[in-house]
Short mmCIF file of C-alpha atoms and ligand atoms in Angstrom, two decimals:
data_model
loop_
_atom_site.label_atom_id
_atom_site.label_comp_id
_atom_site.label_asym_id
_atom_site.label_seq_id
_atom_site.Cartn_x
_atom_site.Cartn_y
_atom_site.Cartn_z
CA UNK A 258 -12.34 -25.33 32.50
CA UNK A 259 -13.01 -21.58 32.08
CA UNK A 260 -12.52 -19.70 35.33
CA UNK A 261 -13.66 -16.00 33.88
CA UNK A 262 -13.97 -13.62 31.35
CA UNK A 263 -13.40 -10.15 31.18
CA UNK A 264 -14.57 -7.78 28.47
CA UNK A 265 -12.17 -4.42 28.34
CA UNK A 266 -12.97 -1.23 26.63
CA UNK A 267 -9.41 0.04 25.65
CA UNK A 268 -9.83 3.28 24.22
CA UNK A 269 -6.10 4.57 22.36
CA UNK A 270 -6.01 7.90 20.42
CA UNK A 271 -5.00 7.57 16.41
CA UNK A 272 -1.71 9.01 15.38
CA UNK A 273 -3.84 10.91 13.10
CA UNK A 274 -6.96 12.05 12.34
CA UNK A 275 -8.52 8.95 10.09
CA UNK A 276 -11.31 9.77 7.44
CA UNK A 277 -13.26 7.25 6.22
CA UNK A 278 -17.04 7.29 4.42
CA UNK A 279 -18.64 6.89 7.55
CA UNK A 280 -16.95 8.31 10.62
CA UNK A 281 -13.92 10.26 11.59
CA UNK A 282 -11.83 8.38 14.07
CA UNK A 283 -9.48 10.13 16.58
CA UNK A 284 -9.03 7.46 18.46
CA UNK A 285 -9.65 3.68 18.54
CA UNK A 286 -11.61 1.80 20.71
CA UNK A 287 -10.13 -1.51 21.29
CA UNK A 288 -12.53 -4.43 22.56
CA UNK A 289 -10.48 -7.13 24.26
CA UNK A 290 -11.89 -10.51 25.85
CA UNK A 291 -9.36 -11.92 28.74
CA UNK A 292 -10.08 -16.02 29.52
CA UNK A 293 -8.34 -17.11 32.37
CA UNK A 294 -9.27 -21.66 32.92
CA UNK A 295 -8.72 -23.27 36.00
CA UNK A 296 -5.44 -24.60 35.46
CA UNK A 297 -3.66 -21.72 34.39
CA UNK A 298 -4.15 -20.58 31.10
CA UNK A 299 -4.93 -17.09 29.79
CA UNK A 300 -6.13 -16.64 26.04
CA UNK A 301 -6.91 -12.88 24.58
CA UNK A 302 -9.30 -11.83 21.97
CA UNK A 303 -10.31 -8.68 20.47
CA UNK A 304 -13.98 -7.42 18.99
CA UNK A 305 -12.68 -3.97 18.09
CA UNK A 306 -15.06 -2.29 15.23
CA UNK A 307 -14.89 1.01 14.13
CA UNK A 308 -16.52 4.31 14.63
CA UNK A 309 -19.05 3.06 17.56
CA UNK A 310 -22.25 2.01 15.53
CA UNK A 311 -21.57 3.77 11.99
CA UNK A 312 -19.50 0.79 10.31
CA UNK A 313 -21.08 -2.34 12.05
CA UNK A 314 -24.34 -3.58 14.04
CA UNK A 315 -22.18 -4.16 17.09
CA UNK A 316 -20.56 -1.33 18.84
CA UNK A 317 -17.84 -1.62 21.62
CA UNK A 318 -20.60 -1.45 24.42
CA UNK A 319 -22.85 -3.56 23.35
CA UNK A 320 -20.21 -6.21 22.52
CA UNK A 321 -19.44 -5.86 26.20
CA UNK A 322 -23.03 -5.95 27.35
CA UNK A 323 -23.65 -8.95 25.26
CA UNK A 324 -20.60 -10.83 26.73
CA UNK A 325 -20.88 -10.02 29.77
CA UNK A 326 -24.91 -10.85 30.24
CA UNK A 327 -24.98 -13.94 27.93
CA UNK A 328 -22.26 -15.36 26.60
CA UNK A 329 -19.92 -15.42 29.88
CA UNK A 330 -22.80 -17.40 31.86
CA UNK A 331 -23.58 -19.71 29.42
CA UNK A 332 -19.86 -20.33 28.74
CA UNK A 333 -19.44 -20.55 32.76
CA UNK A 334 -22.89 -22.53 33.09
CA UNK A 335 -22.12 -25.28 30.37
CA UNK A 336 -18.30 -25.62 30.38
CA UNK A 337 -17.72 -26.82 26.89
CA UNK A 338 -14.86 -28.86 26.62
CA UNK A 339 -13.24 -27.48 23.52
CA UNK A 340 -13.29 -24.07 21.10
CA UNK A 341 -15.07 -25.96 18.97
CA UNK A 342 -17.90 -26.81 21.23
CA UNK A 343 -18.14 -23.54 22.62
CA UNK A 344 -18.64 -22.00 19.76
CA UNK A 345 -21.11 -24.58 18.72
CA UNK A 346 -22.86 -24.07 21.88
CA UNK A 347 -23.10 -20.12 21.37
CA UNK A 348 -23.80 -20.62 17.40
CA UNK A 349 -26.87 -22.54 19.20
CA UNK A 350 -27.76 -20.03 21.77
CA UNK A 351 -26.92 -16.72 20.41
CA UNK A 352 -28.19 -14.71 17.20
CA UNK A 353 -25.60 -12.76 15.65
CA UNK A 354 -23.19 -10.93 17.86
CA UNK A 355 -20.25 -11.92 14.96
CA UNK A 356 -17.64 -9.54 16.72
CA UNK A 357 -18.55 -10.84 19.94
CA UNK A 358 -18.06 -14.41 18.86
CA UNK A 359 -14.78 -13.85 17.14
CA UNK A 360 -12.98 -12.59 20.17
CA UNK A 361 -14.35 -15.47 22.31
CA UNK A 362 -12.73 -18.05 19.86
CA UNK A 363 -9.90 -16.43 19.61
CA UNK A 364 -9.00 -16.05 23.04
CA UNK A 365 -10.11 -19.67 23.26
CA UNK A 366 -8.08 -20.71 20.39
CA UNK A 367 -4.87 -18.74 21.83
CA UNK A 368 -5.57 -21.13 25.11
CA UNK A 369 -5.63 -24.18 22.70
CA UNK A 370 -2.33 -23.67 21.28
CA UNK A 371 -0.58 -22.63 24.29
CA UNK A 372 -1.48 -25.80 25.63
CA UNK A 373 -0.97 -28.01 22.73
CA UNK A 374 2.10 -25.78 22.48
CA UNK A 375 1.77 -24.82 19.09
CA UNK A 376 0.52 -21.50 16.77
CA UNK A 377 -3.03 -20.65 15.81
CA UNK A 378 -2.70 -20.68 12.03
CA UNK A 379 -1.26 -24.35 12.88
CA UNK A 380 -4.87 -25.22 14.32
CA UNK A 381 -6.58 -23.75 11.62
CA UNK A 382 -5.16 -26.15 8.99
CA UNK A 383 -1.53 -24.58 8.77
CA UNK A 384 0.18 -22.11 7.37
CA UNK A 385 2.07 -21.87 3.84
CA UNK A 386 3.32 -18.01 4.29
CA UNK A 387 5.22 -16.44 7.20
CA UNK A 388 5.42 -12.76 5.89
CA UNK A 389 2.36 -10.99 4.69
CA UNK A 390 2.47 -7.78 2.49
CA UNK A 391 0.88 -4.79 4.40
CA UNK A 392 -1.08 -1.89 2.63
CA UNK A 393 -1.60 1.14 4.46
CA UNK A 394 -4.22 3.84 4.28
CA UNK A 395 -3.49 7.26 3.54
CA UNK A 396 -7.53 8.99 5.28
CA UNK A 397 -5.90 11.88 6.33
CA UNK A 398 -8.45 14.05 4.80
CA UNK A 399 -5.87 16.69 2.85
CA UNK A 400 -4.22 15.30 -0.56
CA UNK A 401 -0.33 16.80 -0.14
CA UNK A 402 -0.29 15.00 3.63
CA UNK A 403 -1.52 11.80 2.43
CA UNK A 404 1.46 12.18 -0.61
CA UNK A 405 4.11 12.99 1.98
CA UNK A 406 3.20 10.48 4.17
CA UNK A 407 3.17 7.42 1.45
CA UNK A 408 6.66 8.64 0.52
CA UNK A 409 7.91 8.26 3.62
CA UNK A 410 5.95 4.81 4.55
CA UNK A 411 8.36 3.84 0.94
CA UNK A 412 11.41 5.15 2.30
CA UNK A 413 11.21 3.31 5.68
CA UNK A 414 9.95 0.12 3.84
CA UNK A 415 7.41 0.18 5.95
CA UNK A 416 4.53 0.12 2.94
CA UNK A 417 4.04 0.10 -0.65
CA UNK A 418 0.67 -0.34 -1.68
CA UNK A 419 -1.82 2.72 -0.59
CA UNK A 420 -5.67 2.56 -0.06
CA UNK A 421 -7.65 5.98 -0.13
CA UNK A 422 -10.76 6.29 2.06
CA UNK A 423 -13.04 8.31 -0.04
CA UNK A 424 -17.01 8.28 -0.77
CA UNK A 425 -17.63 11.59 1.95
CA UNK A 426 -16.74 14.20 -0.58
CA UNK A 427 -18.65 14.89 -3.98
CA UNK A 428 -16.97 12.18 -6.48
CA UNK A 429 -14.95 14.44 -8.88
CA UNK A 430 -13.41 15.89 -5.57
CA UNK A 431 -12.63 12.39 -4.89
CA UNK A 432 -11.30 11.47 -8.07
CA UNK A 433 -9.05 14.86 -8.23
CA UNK A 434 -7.97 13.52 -4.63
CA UNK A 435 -7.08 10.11 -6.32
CA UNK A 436 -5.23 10.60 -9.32
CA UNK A 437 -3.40 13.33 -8.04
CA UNK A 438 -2.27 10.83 -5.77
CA UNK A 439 -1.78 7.96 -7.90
CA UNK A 440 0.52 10.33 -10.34
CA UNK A 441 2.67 11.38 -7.34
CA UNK A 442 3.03 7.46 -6.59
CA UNK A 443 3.21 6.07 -10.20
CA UNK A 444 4.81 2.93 -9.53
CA UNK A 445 3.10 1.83 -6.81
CA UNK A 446 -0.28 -0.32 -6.21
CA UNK A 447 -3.25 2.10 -5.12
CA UNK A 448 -6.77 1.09 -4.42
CA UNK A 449 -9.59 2.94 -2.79
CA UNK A 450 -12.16 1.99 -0.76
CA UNK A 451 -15.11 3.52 -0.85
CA UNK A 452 -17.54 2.39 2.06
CA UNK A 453 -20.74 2.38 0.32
CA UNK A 454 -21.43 5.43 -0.43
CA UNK A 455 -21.81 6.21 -4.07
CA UNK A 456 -25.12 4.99 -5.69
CA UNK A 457 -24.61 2.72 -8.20
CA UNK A 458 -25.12 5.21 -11.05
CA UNK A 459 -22.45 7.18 -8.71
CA UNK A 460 -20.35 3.95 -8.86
CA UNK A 461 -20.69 3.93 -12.92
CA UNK A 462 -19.40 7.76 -13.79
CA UNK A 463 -16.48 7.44 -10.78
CA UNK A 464 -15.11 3.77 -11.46
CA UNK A 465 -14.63 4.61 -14.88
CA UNK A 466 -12.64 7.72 -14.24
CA UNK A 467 -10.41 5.86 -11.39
CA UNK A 468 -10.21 3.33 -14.05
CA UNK A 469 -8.87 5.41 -16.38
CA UNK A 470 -6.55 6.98 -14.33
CA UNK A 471 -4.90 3.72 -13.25
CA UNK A 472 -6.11 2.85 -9.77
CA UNK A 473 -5.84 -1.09 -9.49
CA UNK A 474 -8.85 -1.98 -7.25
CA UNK A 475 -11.90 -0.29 -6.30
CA UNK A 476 -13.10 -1.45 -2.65
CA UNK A 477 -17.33 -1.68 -1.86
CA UNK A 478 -18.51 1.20 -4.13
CA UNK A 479 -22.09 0.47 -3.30
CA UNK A 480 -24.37 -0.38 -0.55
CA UNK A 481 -23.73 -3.60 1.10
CA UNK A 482 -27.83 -4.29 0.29
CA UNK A 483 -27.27 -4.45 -3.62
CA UNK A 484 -25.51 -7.46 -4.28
CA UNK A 485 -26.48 -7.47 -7.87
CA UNK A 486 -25.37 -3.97 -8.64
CA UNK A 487 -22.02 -5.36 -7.02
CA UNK A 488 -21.94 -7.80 -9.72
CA UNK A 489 -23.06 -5.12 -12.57
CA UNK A 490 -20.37 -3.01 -11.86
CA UNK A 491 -18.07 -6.60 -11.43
CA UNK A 492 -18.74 -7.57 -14.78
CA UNK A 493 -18.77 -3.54 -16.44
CA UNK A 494 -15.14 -2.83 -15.55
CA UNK A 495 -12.10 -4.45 -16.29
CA UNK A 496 -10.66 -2.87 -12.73
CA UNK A 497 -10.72 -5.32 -9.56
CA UNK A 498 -13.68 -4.67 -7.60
CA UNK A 499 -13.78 -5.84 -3.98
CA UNK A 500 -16.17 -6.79 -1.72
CA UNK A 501 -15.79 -6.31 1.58
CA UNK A 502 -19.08 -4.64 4.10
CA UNK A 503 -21.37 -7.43 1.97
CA UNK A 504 -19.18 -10.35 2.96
CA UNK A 505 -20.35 -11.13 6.13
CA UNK A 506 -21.10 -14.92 7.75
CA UNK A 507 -19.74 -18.07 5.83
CA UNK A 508 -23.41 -18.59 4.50
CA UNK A 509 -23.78 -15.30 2.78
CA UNK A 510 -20.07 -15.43 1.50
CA UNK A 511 -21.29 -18.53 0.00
CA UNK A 512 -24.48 -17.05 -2.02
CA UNK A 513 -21.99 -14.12 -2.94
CA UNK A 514 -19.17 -16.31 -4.38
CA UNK A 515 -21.76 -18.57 -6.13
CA UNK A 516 -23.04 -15.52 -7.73
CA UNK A 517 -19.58 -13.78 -8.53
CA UNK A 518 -20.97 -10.72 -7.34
CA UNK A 519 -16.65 -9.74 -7.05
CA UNK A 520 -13.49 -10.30 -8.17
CA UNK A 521 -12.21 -9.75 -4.88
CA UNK A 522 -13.60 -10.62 -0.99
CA UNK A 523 -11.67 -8.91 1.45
CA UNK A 524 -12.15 -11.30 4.06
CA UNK A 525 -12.47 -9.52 8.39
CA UNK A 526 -12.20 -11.85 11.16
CA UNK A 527 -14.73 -10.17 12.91
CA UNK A 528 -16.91 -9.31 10.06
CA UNK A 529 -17.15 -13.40 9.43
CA UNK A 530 -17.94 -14.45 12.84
CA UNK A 531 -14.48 -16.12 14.28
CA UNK A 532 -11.11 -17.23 12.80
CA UNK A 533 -12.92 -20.71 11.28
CA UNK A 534 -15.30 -18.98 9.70
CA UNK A 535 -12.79 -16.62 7.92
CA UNK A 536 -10.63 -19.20 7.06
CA UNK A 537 -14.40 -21.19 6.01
CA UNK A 538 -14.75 -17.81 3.88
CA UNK A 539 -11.49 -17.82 2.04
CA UNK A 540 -11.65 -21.37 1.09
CA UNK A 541 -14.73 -20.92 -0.47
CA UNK A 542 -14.48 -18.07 -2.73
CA UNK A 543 -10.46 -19.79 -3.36
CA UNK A 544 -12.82 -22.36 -4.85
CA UNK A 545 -14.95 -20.26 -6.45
CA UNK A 546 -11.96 -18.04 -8.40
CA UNK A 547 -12.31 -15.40 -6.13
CA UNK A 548 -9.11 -13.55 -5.29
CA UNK A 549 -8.35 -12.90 -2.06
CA UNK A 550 -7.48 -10.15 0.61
CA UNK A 551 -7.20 -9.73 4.47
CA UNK A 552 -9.21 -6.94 5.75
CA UNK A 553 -8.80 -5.55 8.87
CA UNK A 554 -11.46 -3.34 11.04
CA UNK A 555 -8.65 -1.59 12.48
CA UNK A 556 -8.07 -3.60 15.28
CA UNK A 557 -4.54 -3.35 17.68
CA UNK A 558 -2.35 -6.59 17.99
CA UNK A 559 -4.60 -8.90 19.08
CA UNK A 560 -6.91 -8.67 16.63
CA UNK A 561 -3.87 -8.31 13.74
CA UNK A 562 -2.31 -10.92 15.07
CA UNK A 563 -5.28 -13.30 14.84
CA UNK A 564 -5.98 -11.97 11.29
CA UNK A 565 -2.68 -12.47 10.68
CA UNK A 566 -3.30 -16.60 11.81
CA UNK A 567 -5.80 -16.96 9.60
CA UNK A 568 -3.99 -15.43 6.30
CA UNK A 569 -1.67 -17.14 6.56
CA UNK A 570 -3.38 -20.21 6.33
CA UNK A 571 -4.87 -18.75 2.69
CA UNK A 572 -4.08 -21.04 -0.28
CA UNK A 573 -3.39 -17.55 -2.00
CA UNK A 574 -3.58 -13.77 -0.82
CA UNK A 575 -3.46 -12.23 -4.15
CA UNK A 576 -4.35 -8.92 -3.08
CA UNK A 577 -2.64 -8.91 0.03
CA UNK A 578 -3.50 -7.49 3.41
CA UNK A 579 -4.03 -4.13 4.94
CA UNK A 580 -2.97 -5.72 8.65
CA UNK A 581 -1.93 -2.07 10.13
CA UNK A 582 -4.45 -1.60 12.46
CA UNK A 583 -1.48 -1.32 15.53
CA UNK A 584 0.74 1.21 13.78
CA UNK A 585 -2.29 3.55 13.28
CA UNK A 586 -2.11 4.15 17.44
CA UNK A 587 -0.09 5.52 19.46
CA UNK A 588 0.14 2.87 22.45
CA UNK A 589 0.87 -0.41 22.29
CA UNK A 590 -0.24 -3.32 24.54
CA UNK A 591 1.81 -5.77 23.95
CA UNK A 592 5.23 -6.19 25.52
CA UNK A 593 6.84 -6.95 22.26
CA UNK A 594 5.34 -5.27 19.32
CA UNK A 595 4.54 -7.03 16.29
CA UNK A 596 7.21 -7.52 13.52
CA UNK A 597 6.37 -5.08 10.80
CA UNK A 598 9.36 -5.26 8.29
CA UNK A 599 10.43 -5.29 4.50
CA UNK A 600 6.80 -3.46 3.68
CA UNK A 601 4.68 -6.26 5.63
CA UNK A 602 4.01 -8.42 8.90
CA UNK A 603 5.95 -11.94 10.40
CA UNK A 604 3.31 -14.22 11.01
CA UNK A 605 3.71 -14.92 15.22
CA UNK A 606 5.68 -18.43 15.67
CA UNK A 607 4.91 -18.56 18.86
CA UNK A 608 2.41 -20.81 21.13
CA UNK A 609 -1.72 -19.42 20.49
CA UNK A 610 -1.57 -16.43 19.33
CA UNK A 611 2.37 -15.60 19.61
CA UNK A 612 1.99 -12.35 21.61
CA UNK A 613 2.50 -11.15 24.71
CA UNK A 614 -0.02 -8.95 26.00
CA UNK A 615 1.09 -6.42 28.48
CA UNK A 616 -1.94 -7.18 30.91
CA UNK A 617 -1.20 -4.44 33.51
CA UNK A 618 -1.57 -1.90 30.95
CA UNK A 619 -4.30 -2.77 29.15
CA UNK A 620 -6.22 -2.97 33.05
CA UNK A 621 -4.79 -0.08 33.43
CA UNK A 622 -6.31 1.77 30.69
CA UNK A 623 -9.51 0.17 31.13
CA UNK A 624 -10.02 0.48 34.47
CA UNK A 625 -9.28 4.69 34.22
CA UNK A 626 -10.73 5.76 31.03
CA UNK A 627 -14.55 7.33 31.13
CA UNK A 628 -16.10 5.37 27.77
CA UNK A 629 -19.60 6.38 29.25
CA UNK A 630 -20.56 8.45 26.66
CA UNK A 631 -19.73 6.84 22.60
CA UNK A 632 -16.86 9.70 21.25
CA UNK A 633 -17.74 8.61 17.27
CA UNK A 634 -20.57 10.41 15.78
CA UNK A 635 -21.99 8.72 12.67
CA UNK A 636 -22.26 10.55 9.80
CA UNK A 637 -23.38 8.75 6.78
CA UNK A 638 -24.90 10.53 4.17
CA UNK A 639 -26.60 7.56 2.36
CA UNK A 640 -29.41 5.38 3.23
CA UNK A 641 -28.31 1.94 2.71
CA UNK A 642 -32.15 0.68 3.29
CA UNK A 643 -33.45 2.57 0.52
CA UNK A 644 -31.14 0.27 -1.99
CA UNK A 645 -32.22 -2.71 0.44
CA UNK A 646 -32.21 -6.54 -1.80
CA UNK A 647 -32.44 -9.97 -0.49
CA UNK A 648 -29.89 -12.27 -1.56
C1 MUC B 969 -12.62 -0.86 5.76
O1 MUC B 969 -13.69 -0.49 5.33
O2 MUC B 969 -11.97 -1.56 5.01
C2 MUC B 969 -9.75 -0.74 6.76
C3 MUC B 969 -8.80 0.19 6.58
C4 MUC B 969 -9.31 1.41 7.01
O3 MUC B 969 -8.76 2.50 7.01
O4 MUC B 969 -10.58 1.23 7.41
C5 MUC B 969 -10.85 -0.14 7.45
C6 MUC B 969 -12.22 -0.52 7.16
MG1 MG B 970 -13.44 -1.52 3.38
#
């Protein structure tokens, strides 16, 4: 039975200043949930989005409001007596609130192995991969630091495939920005994403030129609200493009794979609404002939680590995963970092989750950091409504 839950707002500053479409991050937010049960167990989970409200519908606060007013007294009110029912009983009670969900089943899920004494990805169906490739992104805003620093991700064998944040500056900025890049890196995989922010006529003139120059996968060019000019641009280039803001819930990953709006879902724990519902997700565009990726919303280890769970359990990850959301901060929180090595991540092979969170800490932090004011101001220069279409 659950005894509590507690919501922390775990704010860590970025190792760098991180520029993406629609915010510039100097620090991360991290959203855990804590579950303590009656007889002993502890699960984590983590709801982490990014840039307060300019990326997602949820923001850290209202993912703690939400918890903390509904779903903790419902949970505490009807005691479910398994993940799956408590999730069926929030799916039943509560609209939306995807991030908020995913770190409640997650931290319920880590509980579940721990006391079945066995991994997460091993109650998801079961892993066939133990070591995922990691991309990183180089969103450092200036061209020559975002070089230097992919040179020396190679060296340490940290990295090898690079994703550019672009879409803020006017496009042949951004394609300058690219290609000079991709030249200086010539042998290795580079992809941008671009957030949404070019129009699709924007999309046509600046896909062909990264096309031309050799970039190998262009991320959500367009508004998340044009699922058709998704597919347009799908079915005009030869380069992959990816979907990743549109794929949302397991119903509207459906429509979108039915449609082949993409070559390519990159597929966000949070984004789909729990770890079942990702792993739900990449089953179903598998079947569709939809390659595959593992997104990440930049979340620290508990969130990776879950991500990492649920990849692993993928019947292919074509396009790999971009599962660097811890190295991008300065603390950790776990008492054991993660295994990064040989240019990706171990898959945990421990009980739940496999981690061990260094609780005093993360109290710590939460308990003596002022989050009473959001630090991200949103900045996007598009209107997303104005392309708005009903799938
Ligand atoms: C996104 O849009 O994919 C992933 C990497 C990064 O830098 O931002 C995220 C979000
Ligand atoms: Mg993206």
């Amino acid at each position: 039975m659950i005894r509590s839950i507690n919501t922390l707002l775990v704010p860590i500053p970025t190792i760098r200043t991180h520029k993406l479409a629609c915010t510039v991050m100097n620090e991360q937010v991290l959203v855990l949930v804590h579950i303590q049960t009656e007889d002993g167990y502890e699960g984590w989970g983590e709801a982490t989005t990014i840039g307060g409200l300019s990326y997602a519908e949820e923001s850290p606060h209202s993912i703690k409001t939400n918890i903390d007013t509904y779903f903790t007294p419902l949970l505490l009110k009807e005691h479910p007596s398994s993940t799956a029912r408590a999730m069926q009983l929030l799916n039943k009670h509560i609209n939306g609130n995807r991030f908020a969900k995913c770190a409640i089943e997650t931290a319920l899920l880590d509980i579940e192995g721990k006391r079945l004494g066995i991994p997460i990805s091993e109650l998801l169906g079961g892993r066939v991969r133990d070591h995922i490739e990691v991309a990183w992104t180089l969103a450092s805003g200036d061209t020559d630091t975002d070089i230097a620093e992919a040179k020396q991700m190679i060296e340490q064998k940290r990295h090898r495939v690079f994703k550019l944040k672009i879409g803020s500056d006017p496009i042949q900025n951004d394609i300058d920005h690219v290609l000079t890049i991709k030249r200086a890196l010539t042998n290795y995989r580079i992809t941008v994403d671009v957030n949404q922010a070019w129009t699709e006529l924007e999309a046509m003139k600046g896909i062909s030129l990264l096309q031309a120059g050799g970039v190998d996968l262009i991320e959500q060019p367009i508004s998340m609200r044009n699922p058709t000019g998704l597919k347009r641009l799908k079915e005009h280039f030869n380069v992959a493009i990816m979907a990743d803001e549109i794929v949302q819930d397991p119903q509207n990953a459906f429509h979108l794979a039915a449609a082949h709006c993409a070559d390519v879902f990159a597929v966000k724990i949070n984004q789909a609404g729990g770890l079942k519902a990702a792993c739900l997700i990449g089953q179903m565009a598998h079947l569709a002939g939809i390659e595959l990726y593992g997104g990440t919303m930049l979340e620290g280890p508990i969130g990776t680590a879950a991500s990492a769970h649920v990849f692993s359990t993928y019947p292919s990850l074509s396009f790999d995963t971009e599962l660097f959301g811890p190295l991008l901060l300065t603390e950790d929180i776990l008492a054991r970092p993660l295994n990064y090595n040989n240019f990706g991540l171990e898959v945990p092979t421990g009980a739940g989750l496999g981690i061990e969170v260094d609780k005093e800490r993360v109290y710590y932090y939460a308990e003596h950091t002022d989050l009473s004011l959001p630090k991200a101001s949103p900045s996007r220069k598009y209107d997303t409504d104005s392309q708005a279409e009903t799938l």
